[in-house]
Short mmCIF file of C-alpha atoms in Angstrom, two decimals:
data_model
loop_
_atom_site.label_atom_id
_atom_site.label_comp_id
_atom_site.label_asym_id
_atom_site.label_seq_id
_atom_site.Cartn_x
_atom_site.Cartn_y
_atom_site.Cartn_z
CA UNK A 6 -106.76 -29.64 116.75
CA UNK A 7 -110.27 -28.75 115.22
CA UNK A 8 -112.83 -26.79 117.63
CA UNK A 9 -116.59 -27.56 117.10
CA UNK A 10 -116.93 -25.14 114.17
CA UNK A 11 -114.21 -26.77 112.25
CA UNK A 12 -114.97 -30.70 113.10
CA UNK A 13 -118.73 -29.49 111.42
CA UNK A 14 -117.41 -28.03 108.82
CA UNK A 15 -115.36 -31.07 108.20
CA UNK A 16 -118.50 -33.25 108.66
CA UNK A 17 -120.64 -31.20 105.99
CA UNK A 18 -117.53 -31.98 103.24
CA UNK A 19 -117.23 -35.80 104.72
CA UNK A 20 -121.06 -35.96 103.91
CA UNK A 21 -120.67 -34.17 100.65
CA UNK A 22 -117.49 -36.65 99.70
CA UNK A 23 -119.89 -39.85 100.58
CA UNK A 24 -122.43 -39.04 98.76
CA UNK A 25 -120.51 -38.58 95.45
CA UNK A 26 -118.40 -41.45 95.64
CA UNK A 27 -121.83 -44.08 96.91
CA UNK A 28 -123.43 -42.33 93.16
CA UNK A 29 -120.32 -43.26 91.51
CA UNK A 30 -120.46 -46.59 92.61
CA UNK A 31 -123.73 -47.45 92.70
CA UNK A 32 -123.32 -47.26 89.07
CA UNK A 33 -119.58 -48.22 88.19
CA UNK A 34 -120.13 -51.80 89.25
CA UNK A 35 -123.24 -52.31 86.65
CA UNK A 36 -122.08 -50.66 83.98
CA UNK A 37 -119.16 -51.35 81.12
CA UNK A 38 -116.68 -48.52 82.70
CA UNK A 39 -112.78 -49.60 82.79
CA UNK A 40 -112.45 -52.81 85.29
CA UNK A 41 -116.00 -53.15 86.29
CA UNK A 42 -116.82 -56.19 84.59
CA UNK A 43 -113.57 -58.27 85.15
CA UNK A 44 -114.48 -58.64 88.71
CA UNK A 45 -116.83 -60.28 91.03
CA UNK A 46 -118.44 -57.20 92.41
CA UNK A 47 -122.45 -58.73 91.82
CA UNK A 48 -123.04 -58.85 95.83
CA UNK A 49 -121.35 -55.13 96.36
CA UNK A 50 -123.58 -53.83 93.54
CA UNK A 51 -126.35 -55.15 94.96
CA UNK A 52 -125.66 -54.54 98.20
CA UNK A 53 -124.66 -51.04 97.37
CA UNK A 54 -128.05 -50.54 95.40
CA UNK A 55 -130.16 -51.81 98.20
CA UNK A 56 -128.52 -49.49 100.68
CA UNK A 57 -129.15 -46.22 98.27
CA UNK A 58 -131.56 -44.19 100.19
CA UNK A 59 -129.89 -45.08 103.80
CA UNK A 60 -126.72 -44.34 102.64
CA UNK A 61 -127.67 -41.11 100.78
CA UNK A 62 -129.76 -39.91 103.75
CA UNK A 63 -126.58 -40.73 106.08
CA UNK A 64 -124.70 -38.24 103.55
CA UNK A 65 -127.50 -35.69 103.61
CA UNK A 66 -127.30 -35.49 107.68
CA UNK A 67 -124.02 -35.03 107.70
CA UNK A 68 -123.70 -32.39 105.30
CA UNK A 69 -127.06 -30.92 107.39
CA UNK A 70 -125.32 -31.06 110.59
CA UNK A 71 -122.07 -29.25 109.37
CA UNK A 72 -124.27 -26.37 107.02
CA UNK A 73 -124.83 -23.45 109.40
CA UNK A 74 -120.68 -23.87 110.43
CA UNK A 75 -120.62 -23.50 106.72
CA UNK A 76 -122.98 -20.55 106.00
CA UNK A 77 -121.15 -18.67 109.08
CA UNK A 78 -117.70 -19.04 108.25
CA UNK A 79 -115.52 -17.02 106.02
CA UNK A 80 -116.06 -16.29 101.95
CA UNK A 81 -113.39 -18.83 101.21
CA UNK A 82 -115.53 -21.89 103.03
CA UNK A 83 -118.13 -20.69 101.84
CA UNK A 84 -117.25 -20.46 98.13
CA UNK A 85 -115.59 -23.85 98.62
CA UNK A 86 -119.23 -25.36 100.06
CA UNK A 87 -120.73 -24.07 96.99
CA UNK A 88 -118.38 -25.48 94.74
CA UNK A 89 -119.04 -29.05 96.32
CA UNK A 90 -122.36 -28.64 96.11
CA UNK A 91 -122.05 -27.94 92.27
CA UNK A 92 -120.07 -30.71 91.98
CA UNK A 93 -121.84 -33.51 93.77
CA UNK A 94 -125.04 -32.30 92.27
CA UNK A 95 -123.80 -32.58 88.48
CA UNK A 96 -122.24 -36.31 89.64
CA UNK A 97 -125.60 -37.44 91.01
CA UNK A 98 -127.44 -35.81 88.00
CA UNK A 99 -124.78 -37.62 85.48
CA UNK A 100 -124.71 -41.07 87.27
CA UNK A 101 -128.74 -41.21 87.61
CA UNK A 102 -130.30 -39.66 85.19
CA UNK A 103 -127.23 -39.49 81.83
CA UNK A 104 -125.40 -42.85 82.63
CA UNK A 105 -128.26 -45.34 84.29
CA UNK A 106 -128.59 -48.36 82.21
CA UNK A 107 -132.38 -47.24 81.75
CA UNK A 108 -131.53 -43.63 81.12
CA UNK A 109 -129.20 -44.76 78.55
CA UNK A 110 -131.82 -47.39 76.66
CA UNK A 111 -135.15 -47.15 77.24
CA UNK A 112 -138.04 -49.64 75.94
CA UNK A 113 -140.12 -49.09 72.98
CA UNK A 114 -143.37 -46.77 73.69
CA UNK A 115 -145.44 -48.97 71.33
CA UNK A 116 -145.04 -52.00 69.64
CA UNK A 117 -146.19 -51.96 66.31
CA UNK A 118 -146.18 -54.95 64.41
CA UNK A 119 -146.84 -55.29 60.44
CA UNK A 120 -147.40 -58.00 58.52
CA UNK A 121 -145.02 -58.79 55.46
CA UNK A 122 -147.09 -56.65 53.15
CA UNK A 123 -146.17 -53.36 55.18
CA UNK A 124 -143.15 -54.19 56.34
CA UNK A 125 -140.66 -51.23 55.93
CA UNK A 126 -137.13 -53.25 57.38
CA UNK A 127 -134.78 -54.27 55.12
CA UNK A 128 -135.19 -58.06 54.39
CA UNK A 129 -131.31 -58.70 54.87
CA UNK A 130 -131.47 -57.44 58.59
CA UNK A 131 -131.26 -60.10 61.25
CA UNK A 132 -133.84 -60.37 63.28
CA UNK A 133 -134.66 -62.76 66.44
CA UNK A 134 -138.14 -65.08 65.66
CA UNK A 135 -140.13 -66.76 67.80
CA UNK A 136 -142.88 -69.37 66.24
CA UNK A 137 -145.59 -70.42 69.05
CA UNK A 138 -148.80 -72.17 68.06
CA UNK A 139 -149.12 -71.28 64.49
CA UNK A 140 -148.19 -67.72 65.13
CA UNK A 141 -144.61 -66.11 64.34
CA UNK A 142 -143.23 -62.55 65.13
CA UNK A 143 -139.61 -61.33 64.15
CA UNK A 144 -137.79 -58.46 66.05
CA UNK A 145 -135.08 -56.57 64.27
CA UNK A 146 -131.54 -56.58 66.30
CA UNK A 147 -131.38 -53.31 64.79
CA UNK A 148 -134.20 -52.13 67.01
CA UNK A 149 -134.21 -54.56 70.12
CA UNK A 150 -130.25 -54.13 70.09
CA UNK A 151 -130.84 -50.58 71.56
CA UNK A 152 -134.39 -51.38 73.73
CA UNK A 153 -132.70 -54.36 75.22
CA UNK A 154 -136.43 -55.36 76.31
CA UNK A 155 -139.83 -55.43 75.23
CA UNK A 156 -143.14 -56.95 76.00
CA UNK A 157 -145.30 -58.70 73.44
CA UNK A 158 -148.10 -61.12 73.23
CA UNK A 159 -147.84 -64.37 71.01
CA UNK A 160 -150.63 -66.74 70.82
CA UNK A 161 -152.28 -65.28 73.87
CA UNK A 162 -148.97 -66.19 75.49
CA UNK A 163 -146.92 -63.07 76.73
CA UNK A 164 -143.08 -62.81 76.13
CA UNK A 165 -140.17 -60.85 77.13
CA UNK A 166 -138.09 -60.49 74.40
CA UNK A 167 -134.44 -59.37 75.11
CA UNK A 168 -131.45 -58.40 73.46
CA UNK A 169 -127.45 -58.01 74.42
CA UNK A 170 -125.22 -56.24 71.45
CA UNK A 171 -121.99 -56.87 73.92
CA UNK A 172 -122.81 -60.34 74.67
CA UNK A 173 -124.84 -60.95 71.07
CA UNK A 174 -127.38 -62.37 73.29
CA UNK A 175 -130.91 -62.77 72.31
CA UNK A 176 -132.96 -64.27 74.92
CA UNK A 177 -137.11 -64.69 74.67
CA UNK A 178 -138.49 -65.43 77.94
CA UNK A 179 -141.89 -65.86 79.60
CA UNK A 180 -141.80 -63.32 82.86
CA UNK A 181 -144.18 -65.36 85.23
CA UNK A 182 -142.45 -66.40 88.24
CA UNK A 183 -144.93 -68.00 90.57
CA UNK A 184 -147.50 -67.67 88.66
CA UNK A 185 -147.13 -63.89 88.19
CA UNK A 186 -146.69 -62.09 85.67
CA UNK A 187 -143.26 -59.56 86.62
CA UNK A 188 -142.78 -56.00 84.90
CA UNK A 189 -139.08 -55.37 84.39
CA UNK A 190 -136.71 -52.42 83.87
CA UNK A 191 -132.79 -52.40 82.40
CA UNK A 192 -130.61 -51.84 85.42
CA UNK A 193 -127.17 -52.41 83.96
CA UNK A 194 -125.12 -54.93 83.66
CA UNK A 195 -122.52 -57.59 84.93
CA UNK A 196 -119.86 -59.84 83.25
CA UNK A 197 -121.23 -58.01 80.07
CA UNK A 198 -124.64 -59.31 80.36
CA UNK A 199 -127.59 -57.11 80.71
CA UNK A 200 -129.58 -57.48 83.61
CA UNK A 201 -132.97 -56.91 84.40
CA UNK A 202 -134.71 -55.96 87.91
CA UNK A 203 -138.41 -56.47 88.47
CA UNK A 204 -140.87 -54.42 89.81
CA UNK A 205 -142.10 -55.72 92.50
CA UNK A 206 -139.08 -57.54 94.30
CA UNK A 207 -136.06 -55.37 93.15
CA UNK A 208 -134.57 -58.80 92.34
CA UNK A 209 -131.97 -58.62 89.26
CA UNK A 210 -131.79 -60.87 87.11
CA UNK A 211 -129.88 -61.93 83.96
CA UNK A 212 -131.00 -61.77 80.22
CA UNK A 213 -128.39 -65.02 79.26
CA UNK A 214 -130.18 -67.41 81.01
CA UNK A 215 -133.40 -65.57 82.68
CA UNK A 216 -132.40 -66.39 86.26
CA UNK A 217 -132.63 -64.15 89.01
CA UNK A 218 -129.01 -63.64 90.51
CA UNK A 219 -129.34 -60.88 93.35
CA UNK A 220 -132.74 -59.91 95.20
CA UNK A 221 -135.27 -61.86 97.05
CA UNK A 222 -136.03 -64.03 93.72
CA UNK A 223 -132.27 -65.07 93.70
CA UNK A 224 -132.53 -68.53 92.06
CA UNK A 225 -135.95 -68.16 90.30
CA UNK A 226 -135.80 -68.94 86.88
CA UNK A 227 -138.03 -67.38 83.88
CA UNK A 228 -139.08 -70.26 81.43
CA UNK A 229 -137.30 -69.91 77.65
CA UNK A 230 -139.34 -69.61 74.61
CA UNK A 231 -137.46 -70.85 71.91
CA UNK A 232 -136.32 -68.43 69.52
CA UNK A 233 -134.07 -67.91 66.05
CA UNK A 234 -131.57 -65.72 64.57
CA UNK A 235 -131.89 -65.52 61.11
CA UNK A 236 -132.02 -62.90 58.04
CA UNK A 237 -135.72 -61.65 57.74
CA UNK A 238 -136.38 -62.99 54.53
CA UNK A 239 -135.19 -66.27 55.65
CA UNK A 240 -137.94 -65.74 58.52
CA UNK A 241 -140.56 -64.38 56.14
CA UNK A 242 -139.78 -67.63 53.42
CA UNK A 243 -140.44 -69.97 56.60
CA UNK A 244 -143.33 -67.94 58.16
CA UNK A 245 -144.68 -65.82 55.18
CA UNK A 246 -147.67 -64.51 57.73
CA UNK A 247 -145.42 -63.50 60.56
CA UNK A 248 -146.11 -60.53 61.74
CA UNK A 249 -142.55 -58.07 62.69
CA UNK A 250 -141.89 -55.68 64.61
CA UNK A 251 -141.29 -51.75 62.88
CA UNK A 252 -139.40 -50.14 65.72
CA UNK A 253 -141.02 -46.99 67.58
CA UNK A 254 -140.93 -43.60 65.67
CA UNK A 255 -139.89 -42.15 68.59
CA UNK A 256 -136.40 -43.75 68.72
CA UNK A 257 -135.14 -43.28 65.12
CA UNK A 258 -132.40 -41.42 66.17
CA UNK A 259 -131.43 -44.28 68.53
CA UNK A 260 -131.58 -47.13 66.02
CA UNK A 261 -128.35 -48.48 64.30
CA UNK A 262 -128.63 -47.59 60.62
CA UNK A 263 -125.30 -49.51 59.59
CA UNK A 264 -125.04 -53.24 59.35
CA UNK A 265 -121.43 -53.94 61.15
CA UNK A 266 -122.57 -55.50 64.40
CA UNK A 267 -125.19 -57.57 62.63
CA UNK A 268 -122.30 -58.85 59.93
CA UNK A 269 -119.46 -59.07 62.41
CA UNK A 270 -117.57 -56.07 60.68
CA UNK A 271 -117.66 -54.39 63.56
CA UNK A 272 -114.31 -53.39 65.75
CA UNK A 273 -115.47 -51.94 68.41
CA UNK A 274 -114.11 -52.96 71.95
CA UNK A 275 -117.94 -53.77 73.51
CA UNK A 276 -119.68 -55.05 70.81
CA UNK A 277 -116.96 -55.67 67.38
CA UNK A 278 -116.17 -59.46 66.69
CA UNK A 279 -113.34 -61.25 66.62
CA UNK A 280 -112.88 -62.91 63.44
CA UNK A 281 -110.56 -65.52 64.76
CA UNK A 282 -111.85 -68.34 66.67
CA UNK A 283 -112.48 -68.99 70.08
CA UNK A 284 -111.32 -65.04 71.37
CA UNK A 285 -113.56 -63.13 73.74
CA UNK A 286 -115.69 -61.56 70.75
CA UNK A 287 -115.53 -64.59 68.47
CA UNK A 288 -118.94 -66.03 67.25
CA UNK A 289 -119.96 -69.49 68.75
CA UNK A 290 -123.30 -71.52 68.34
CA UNK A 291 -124.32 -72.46 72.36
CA UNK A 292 -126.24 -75.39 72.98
CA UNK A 293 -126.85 -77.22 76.57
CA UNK A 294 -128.75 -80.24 76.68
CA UNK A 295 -128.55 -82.98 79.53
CA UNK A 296 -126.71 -81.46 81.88
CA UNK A 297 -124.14 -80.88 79.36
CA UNK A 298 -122.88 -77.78 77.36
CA UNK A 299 -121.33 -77.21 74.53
CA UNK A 300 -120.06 -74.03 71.76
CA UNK A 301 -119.28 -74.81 68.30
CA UNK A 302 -116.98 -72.77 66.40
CA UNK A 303 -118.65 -69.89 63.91
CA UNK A 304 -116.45 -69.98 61.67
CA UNK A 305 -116.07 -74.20 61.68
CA UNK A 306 -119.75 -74.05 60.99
CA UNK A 307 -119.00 -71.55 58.21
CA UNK A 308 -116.90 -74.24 56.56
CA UNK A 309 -119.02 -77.37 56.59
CA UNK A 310 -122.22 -75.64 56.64
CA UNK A 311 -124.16 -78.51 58.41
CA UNK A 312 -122.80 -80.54 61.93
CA UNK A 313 -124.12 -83.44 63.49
CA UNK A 314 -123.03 -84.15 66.81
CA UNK A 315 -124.97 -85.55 70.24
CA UNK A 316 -124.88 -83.50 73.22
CA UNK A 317 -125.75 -85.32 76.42
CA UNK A 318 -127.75 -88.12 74.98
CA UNK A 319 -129.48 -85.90 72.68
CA UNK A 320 -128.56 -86.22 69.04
CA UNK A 321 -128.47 -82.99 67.05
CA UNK A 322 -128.06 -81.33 64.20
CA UNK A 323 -126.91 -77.42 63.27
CA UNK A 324 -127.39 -75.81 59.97
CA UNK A 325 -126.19 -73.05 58.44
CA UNK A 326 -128.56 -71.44 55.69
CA UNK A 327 -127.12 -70.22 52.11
CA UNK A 328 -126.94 -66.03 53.29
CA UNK A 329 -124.29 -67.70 55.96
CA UNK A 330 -126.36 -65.88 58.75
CA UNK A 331 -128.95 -67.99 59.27
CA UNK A 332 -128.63 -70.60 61.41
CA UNK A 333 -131.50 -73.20 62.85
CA UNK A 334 -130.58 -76.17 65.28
CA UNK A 335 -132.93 -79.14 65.79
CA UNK A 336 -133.49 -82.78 67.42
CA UNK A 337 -131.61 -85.83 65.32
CA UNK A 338 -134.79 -88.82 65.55
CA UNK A 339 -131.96 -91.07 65.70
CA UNK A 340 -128.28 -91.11 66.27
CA UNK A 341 -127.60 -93.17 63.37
CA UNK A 342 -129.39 -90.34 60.76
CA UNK A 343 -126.98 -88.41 59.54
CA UNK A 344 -127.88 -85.05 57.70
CA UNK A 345 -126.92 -83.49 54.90
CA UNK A 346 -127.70 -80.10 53.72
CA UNK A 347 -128.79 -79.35 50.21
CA UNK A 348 -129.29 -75.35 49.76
CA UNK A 349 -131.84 -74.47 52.26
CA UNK A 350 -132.49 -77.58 53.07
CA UNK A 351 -131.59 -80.35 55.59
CA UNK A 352 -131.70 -83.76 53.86
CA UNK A 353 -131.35 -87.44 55.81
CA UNK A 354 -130.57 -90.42 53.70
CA UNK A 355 -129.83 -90.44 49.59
CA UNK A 356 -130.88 -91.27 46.89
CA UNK A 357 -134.94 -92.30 46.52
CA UNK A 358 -135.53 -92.82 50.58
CA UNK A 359 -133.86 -89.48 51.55
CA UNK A 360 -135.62 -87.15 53.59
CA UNK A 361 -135.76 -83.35 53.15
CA UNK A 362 -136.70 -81.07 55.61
CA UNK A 363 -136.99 -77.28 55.35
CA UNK A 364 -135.56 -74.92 57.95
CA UNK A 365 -139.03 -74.78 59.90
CA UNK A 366 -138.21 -78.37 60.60
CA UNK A 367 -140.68 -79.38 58.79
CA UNK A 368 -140.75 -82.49 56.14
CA UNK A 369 -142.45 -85.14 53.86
CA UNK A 370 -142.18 -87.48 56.67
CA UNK A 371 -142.94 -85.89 59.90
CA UNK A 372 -141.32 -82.64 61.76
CA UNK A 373 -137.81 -82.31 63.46
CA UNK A 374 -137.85 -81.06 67.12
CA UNK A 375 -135.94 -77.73 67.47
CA UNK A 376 -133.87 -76.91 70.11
CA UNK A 377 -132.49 -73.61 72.10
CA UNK A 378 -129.51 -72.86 70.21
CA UNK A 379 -127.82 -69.08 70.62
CA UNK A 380 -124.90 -67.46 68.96
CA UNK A 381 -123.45 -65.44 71.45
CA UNK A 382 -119.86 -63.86 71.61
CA UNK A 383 -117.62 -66.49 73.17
CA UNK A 384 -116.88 -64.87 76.23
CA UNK A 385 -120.65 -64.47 76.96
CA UNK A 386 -121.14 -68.44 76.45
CA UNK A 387 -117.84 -69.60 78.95
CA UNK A 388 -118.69 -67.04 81.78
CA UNK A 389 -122.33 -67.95 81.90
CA UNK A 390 -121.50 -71.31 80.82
CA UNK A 391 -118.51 -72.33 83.00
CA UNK A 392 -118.49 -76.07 82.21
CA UNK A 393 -119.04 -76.09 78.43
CA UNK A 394 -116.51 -77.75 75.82
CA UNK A 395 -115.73 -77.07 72.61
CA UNK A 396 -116.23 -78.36 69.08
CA UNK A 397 -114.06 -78.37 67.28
CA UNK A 398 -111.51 -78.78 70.12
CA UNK A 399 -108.74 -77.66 68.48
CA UNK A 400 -105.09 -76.80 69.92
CA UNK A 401 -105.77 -73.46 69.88
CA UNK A 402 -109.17 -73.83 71.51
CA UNK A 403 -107.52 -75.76 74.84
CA UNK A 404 -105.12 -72.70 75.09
#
């Protein structure tokens, strides 16, 4: 049986034990590590997270209460104490400061926008637009892949403009809940999706839909500004005095040079696409309208280049541009107009009445409505999007 000096001595490595598994775990269940994502562990994390100064202070008093045993028993204790100490010190130092989601990525210092006349990015990188009252701003995947987040101001209007290479997410939000306006920082992830906590409620909250899903806010939802994904010259054709983003100097090193996740060349297990249809990484176009939700198949729209379809009650159509990475989604005025597409542009009708519409939506006779439409990898788009169907439904799509 242990006497008082050994029972402390156990208590100090008990302590030292707790401690290194809670930093473990306070991160494993947020971030993309081997099984972490495949489960339901949300509540734990948060849970966990919320508990992270009671639970390391716990681990400190115990490992207090069984130190002087420690210091007073023989060279081999001791040298084993040190040891432990080494060791839970280089796991806490790894899991908060090396492999944090906001260690890892960190947002952009300054955002420096140019207009097209000193624009350094290459035109045939994507980029994520937004278009609010006359003004337009583009943000290159290839810089807001790695930020994940960053704060701008459009029209006097301020945005939170988000990105997710392993869900190909891009998400532009307003961050006013209750009328105030919420600071945000990356704190990892779940079901692949980045997720966001705010300042001033710890709340986290999720960059697919902009809803808070743990915290005191759980439930609150951040308004979405509509946004594209197109090529930047297809952006700079449509808005030629758009202003884009450059990237901060300061994270060059950071920045994807190569073009493979923006093409879908990419193999990577977290972020390469599936070229097939309907797999986890395969591209799909997500719209939910009505109550209802629906994905269309990449590589469908690919083929036919243009797809009208109603979702809900809401007629729609989705176009594909000529560099087959543009896409743009808008409002149908009436179920019974069919459209076209001629080059880079959507036409209704034939012959002398037809209609043609460029990919702003606008036309000789009037303006189409856009809609929120996002390509996202198809597992993103089910697990945030549990009811959606499928179109085409093919037999290998109801597998």
């Amino acid at each position: 049986m242990l006497n008082r000096v050994g029972f402390a001595r156990l208590v100090f490595f008990l302590g030292a034990a707790l401690l290194a598994l809670f930093e473990v775990a306070n991160v494993y269940f947020i971030m993309p590590l081997p099984g972490s994502q495949r489960t339901r562990s949300l509540e734990l994390a948060y849970a966990l997270y919320s508990a992270r100064w009671s639970i390391r202070a716990a681990a400190a008093v115990l490992m207090l209460v069984g130190a002087w045993p420690v210091l007073r028993a023989g060279n081999r204790t001791r040298i084993a104490a040190a040891i432990t100490l080494l060791v839970v010190s280089g796991v806490s130092y790894a899991f908060n400061f090396r492999m944090a989601a906001d260690a890892m990525f960190l947002p952009p210092k300054t955002v420096r926008m140019e207009p097209a006349s000193r624009n350094s990015v290459a035109l045939d990188r994507l980029v994520v637009g937004v278009e609010q009252n006359g003004e337009a701003r583009a943000y290159p995947l290839q810089f807001i892949g790695y930020h994940h987040q960053l704060r701008d101001t459009i029209a006097n209007t301020e945005v939170l403009v988000s990105y997710c290479t392993v869900c190909r997410t891009g998400r532009v939000f307003r961050p006013v809940v209750k009328g105030e306006v919420m600071q945000f920082r990356l704190v990892g992830m779940d079901h692949f999706n980045a997720m966001l906590e705010d300042v001033r409620t710890g709340s986290w909250w999720r960059q697919a839909n902009g809803q808070a899903v743990a915290g005191p806010l759980m439930g609150a939802i951040m308004a979405e500004v509509p946004s594209r994904q197109v090529s930047l010259k297809q952006w700079l054709a449509l808005y030629p005095n758009s202003l884009v983003f450059q990237g901060d100097s300061a994270f060059t090193a950071e920045y994807t040079k190569d073009y493979a996740f923006e093409r879908g060349t990419s193999r990577k297990k977290l972020t390469g696409t599936d070229t097939a249809s309907w797999r986890e990484k395969s591209w799909v176009v997500g719209v939910s309208l009505g109550g209802v939700s629906r994905a269309y198949d990449w590589n469908h729209l690919e083929r036919e280049r243009v797809i009208n379809d109603v979702v809900g009650k809401t007629p729609i159509v989705i176009a594909l541009a000529s560099d087959s990475v543009s896409f743009f989604a808008f409002e149908r005025p009436d179920a019974s107009i069919m459209f076209t597409i001629d080059g880079d542009s959507l036409v209704a009708g034939a012959g002398a009445t037809a209609k043609r519409y460029a990919f702003n939506g606008k036309g000789t006779d009037g303006a189409l409505m856009p809609i929120i439409a996002s390509q996202e990898f198809w597992h993103s788009w089910q697990t945030f999007q549990p009811t959606t169907d499928q179109f085409p439904r093919t037999q290998q799509a109801a597998k």
